[in-house]
mmCIF file of C-alpha atoms and ligand atoms in Angstrom:
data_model
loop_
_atom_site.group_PDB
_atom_site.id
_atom_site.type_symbol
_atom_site.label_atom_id
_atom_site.label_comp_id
_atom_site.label_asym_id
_atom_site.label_seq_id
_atom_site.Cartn_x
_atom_site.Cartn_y
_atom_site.Cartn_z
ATOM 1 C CA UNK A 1 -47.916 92.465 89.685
ATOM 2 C CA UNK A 2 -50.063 94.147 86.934
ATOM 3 C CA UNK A 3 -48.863 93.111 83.651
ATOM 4 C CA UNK A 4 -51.370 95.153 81.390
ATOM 5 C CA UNK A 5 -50.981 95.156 77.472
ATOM 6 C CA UNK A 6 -52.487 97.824 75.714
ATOM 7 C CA UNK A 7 -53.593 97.103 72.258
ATOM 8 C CA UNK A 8 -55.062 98.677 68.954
ATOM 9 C CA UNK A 9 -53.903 99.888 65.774
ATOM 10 C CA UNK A 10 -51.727 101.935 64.369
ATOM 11 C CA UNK A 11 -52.390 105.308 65.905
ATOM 12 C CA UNK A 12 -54.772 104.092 68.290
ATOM 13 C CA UNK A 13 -53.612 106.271 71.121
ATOM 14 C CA UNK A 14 -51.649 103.055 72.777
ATOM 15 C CA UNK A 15 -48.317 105.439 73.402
ATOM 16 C CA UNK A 16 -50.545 108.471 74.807
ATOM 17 C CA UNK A 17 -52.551 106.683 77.057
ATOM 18 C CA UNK A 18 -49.482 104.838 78.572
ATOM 19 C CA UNK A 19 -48.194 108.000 79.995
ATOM 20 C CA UNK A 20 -51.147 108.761 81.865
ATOM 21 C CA UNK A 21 -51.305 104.889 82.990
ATOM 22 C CA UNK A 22 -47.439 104.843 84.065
ATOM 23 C CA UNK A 23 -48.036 107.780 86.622
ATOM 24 C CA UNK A 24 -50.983 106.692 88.358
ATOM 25 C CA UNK A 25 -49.840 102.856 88.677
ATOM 26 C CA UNK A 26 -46.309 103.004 88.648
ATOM 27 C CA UNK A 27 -45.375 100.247 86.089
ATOM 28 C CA UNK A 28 -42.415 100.375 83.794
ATOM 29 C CA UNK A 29 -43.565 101.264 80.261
ATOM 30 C CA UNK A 30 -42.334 98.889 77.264
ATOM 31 C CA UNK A 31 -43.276 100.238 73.909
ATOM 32 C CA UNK A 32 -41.129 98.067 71.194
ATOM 33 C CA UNK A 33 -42.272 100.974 68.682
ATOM 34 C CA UNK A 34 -39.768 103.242 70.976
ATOM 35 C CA UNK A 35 -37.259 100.753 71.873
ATOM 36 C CA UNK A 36 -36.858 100.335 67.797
ATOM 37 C CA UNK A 37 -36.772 104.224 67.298
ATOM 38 C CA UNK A 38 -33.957 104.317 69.690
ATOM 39 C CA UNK A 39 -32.004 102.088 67.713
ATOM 40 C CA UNK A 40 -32.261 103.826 64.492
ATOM 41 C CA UNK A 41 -31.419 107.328 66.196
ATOM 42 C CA UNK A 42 -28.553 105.937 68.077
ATOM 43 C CA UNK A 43 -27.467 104.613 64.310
ATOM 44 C CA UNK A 44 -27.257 100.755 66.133
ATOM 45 C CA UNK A 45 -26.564 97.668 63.454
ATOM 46 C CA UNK A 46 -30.024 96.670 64.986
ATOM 47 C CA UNK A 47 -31.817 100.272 63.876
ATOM 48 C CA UNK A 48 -30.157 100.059 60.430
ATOM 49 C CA UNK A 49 -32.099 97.275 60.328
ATOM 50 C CA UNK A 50 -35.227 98.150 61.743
ATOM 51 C CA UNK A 51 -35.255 101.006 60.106
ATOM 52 C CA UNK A 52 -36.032 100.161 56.479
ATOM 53 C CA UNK A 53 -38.670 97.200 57.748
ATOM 54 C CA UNK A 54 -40.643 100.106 59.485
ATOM 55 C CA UNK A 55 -40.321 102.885 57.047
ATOM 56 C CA UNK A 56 -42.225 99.958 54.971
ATOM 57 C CA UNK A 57 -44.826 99.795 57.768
ATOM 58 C CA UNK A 58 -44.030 95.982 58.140
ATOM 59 C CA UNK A 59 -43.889 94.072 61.026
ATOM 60 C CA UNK A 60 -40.195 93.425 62.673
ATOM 61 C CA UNK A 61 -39.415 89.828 63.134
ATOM 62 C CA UNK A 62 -40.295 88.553 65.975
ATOM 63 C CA UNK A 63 -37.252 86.830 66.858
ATOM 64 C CA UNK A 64 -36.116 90.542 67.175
ATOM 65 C CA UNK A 65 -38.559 92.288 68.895
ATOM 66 C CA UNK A 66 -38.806 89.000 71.524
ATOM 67 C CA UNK A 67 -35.507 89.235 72.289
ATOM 68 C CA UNK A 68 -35.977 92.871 73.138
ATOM 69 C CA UNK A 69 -38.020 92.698 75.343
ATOM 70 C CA UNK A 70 -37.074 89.801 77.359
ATOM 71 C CA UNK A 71 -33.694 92.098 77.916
ATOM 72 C CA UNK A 72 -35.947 94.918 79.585
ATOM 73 C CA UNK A 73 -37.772 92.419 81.395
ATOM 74 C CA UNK A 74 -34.353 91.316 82.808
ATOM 75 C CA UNK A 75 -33.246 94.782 83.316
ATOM 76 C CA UNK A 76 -36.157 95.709 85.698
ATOM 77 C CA UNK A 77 -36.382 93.022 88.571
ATOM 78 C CA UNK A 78 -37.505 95.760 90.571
ATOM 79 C CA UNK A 79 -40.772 96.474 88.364
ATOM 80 C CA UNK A 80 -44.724 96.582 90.052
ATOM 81 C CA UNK A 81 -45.090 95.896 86.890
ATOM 82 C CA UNK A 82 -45.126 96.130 83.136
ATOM 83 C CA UNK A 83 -47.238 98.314 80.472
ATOM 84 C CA UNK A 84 -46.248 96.465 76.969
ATOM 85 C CA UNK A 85 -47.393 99.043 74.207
ATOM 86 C CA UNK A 86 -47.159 97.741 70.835
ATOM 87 C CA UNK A 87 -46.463 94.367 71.905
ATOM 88 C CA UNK A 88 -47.206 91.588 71.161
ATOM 89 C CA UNK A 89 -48.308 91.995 67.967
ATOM 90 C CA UNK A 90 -48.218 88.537 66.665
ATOM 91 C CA UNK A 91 -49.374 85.479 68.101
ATOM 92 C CA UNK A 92 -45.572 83.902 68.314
ATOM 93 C CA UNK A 93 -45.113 87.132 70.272
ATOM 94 C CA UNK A 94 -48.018 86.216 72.790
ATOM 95 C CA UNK A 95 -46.798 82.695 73.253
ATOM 96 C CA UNK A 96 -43.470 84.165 73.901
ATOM 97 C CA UNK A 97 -44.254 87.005 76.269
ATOM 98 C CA UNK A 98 -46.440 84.096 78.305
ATOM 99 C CA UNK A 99 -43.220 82.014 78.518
ATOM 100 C CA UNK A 100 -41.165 85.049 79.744
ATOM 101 C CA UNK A 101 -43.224 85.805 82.167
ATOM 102 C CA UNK A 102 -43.794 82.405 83.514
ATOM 103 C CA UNK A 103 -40.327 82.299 84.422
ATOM 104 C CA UNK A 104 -40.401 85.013 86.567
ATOM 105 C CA UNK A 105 -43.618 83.221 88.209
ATOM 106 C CA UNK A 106 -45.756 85.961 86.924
ATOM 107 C CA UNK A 107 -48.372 86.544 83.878
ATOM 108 C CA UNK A 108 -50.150 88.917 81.835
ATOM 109 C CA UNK A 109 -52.973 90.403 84.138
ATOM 110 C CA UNK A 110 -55.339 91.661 81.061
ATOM 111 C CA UNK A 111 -55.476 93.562 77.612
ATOM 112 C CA UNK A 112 -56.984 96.834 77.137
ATOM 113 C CA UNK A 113 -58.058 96.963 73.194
ATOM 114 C CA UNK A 114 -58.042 100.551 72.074
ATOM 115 C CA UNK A 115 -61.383 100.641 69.227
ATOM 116 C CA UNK A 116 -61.084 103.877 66.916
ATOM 117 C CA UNK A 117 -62.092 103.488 63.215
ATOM 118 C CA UNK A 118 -59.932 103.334 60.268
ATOM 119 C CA UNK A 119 -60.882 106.863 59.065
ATOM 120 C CA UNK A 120 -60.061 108.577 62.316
ATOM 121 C CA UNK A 121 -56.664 106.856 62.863
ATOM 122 C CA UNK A 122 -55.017 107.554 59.073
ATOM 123 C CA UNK A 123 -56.827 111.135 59.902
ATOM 124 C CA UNK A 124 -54.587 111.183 64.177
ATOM 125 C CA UNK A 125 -51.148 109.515 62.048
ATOM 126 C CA UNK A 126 -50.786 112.269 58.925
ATOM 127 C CA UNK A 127 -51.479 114.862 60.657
ATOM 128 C CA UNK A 128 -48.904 113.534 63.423
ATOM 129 C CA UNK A 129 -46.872 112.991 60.488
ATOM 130 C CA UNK A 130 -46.990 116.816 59.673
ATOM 131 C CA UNK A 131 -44.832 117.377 62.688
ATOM 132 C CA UNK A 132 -43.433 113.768 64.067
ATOM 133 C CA UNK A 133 -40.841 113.395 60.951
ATOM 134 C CA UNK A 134 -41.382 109.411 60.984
ATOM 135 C CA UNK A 135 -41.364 107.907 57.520
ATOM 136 C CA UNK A 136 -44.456 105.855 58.296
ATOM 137 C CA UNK A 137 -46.434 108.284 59.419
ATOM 138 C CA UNK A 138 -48.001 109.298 55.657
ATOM 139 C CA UNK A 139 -51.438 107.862 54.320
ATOM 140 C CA UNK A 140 -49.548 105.408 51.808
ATOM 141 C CA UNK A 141 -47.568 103.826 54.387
ATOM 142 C CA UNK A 142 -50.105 103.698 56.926
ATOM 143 C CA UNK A 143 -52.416 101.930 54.687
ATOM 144 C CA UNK A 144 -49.570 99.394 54.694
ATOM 145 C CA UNK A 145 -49.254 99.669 59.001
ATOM 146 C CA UNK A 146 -53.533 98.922 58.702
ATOM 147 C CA UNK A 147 -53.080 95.817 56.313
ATOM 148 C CA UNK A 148 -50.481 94.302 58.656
ATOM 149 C CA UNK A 149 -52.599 94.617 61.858
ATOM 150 C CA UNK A 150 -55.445 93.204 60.309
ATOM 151 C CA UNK A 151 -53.867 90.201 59.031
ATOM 152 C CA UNK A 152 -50.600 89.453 61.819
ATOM 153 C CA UNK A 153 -51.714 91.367 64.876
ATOM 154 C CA UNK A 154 -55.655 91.258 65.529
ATOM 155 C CA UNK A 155 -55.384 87.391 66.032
ATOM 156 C CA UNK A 156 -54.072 88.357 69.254
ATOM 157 C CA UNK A 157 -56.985 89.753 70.280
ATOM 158 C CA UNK A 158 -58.324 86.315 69.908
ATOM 159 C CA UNK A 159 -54.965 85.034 71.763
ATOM 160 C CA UNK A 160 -56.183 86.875 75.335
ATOM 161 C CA UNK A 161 -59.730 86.562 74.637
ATOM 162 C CA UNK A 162 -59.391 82.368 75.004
ATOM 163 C CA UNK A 163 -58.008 83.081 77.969
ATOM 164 C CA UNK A 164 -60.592 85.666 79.174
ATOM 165 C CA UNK A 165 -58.307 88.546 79.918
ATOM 166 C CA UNK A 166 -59.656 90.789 76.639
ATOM 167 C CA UNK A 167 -61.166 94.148 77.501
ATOM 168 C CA UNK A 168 -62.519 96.637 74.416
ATOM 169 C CA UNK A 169 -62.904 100.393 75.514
ATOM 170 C CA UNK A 170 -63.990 103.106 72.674
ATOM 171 C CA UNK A 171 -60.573 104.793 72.125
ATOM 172 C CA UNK A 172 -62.546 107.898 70.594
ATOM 173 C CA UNK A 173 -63.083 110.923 73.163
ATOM 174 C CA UNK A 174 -60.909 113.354 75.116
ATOM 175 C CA UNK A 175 -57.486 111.300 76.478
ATOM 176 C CA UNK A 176 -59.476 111.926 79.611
ATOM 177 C CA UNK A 177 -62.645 110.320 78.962
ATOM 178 C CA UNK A 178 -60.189 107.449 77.454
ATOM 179 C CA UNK A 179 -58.403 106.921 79.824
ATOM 180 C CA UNK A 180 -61.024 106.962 82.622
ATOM 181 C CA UNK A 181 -62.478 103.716 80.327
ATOM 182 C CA UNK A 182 -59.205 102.009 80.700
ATOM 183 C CA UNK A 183 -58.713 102.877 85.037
ATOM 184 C CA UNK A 184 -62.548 101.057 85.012
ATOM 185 C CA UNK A 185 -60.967 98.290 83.855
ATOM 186 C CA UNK A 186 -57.978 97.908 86.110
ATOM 187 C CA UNK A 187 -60.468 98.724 88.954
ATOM 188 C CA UNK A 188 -61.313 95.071 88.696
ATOM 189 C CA UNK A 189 -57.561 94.342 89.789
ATOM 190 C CA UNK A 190 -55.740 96.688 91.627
HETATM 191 P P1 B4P B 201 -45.620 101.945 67.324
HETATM 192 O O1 B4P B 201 -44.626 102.920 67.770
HETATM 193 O O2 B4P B 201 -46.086 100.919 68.322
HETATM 194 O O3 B4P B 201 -46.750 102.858 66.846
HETATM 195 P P2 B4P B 201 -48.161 103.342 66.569
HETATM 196 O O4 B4P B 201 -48.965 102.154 66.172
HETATM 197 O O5 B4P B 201 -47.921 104.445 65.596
HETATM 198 O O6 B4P B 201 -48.860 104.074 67.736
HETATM 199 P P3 B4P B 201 -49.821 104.312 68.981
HETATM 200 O O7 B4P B 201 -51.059 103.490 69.029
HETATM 201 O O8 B4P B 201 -48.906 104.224 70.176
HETATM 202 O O9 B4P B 201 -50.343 105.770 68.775
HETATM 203 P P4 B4P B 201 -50.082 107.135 69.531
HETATM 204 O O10 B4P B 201 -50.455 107.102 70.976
HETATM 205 O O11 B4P B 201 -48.685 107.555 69.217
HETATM 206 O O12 B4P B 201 -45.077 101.095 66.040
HETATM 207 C C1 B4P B 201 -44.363 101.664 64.947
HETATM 208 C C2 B4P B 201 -43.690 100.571 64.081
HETATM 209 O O13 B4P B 201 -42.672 99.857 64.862
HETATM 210 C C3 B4P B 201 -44.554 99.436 63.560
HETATM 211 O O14 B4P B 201 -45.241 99.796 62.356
HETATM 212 C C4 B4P B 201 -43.510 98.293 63.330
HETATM 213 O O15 B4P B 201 -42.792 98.464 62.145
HETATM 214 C C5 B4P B 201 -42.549 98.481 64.483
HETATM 215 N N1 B4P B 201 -42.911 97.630 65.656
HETATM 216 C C6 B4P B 201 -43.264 98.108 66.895
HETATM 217 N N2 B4P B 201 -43.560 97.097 67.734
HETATM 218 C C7 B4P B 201 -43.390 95.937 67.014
HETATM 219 C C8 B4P B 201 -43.582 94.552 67.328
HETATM 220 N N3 B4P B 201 -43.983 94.158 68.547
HETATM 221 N N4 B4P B 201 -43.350 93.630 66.354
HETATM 222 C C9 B4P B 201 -42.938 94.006 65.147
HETATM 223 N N5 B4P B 201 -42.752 95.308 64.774
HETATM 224 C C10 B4P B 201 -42.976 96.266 65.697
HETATM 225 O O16 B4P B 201 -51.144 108.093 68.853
HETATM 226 C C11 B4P B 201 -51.116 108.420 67.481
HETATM 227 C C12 B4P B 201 -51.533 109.862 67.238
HETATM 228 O O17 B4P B 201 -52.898 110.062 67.617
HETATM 229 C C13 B4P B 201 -50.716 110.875 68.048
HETATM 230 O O18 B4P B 201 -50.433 111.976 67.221
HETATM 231 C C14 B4P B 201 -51.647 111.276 69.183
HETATM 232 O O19 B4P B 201 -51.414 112.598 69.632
HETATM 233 C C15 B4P B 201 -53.012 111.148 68.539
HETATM 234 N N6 B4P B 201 -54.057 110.775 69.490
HETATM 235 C C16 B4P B 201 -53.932 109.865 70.495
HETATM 236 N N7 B4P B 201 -55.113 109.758 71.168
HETATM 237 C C17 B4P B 201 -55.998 110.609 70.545
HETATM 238 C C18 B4P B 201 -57.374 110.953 70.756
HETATM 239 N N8 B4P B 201 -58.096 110.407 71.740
HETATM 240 N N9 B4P B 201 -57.968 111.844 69.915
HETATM 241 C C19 B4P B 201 -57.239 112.411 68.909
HETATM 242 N N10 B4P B 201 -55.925 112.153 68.669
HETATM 243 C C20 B4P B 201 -55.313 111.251 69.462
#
């Protein structure tokens, strides 16, 4: 199985450059920032929730967003395997995600970290915001998404790194010229 996680920060192109990766390699796209969407447009008890901790641009807990995804693990037995977008983005997450996949006798293959600077990402998410109609998508609460990477999310950077699966590819360019960075690293496994 590949088991790729694709990482960055807010804006960093993770959700754009998983649609060209799920067509070439076939693997089921997880993006928790979707899932959770979902749940607030279908008006769940879980997206009432959700829905007030993102328009913050915090973090969901992770009991939450765990729990999520170990359902769509369970409800694709079938998969080649997985693209997780937007997760993990703590290190509980990472020691979680291990332990799911260990149980199904299989593990993350590598991360792809997306690197774009802060000036260019608040620049991709307002103007997104212009059209997207998400709450967080303004410069005040993205500000908020940036502070919350930096101090709950990067350390899982270091998380794969100790276990030499961490890859950093410029995430500035054409989506082509991305994502040609990101097939030269999966060259090494499929
Ligand atoms: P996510 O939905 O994961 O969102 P994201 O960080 O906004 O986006 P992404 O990197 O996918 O950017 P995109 O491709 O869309 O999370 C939203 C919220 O959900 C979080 O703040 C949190 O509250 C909650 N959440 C999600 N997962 C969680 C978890 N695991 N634990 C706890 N809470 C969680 O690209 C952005 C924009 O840039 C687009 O407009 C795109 O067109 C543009 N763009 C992309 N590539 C470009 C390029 N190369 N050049 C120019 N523009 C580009």
């Amino acid at each position: 199985m590949l088991n790729l996680v694709l990482f960055g920060p807010p804006g960093a192109g993770k959700g754009t450059q998983s649609e060209y990766i799920i067509g070439d390699y076939k693997l089921v796209h997880l993006s928790t920032g979707n899932i959770l969407r979902a749940e607030v447009e279908a008006g769940t008890e879980l997206g009432k929730y959700a829905k007030q901790i993102m328009d913050e641009g915090k973090l969901v807990p992770d009991e939450v967003v765990i729990q999520m995804i170990s359902n769509k693990i369970d409800a694709n037995p079938q998969a080649q395997g997985f693209i997780f977008d937007g997760f993990p983005r703590t290190t509980p997450q990472a020691q979680a995600l291990d332990e799911l996949l260990s149980n199904k006798s299989t593990a993350i293959t590598c991360m792809v970290s997306l690197d774009v600077p802060e000036d260019e990402l608040v620049s991709r998410l307002v103007k997104r915001g212009e059209t997207s109609g998400r709450a967080d998508d303004n410069e005040g609460t993205v500000r908020k998404r940036f502070k919350e990477y930096t101090e709950k999310t990067l350390p899982v950077a270091t998380y794969y790194q100790a276990q030499n699966k961490l890859f950093s590819v410029d995430g500035v360019g054409s989506l082509d010229e991305i994502y040609g960075r990101i097939k030269s690293v999966l060259s090494r496994y499929v």
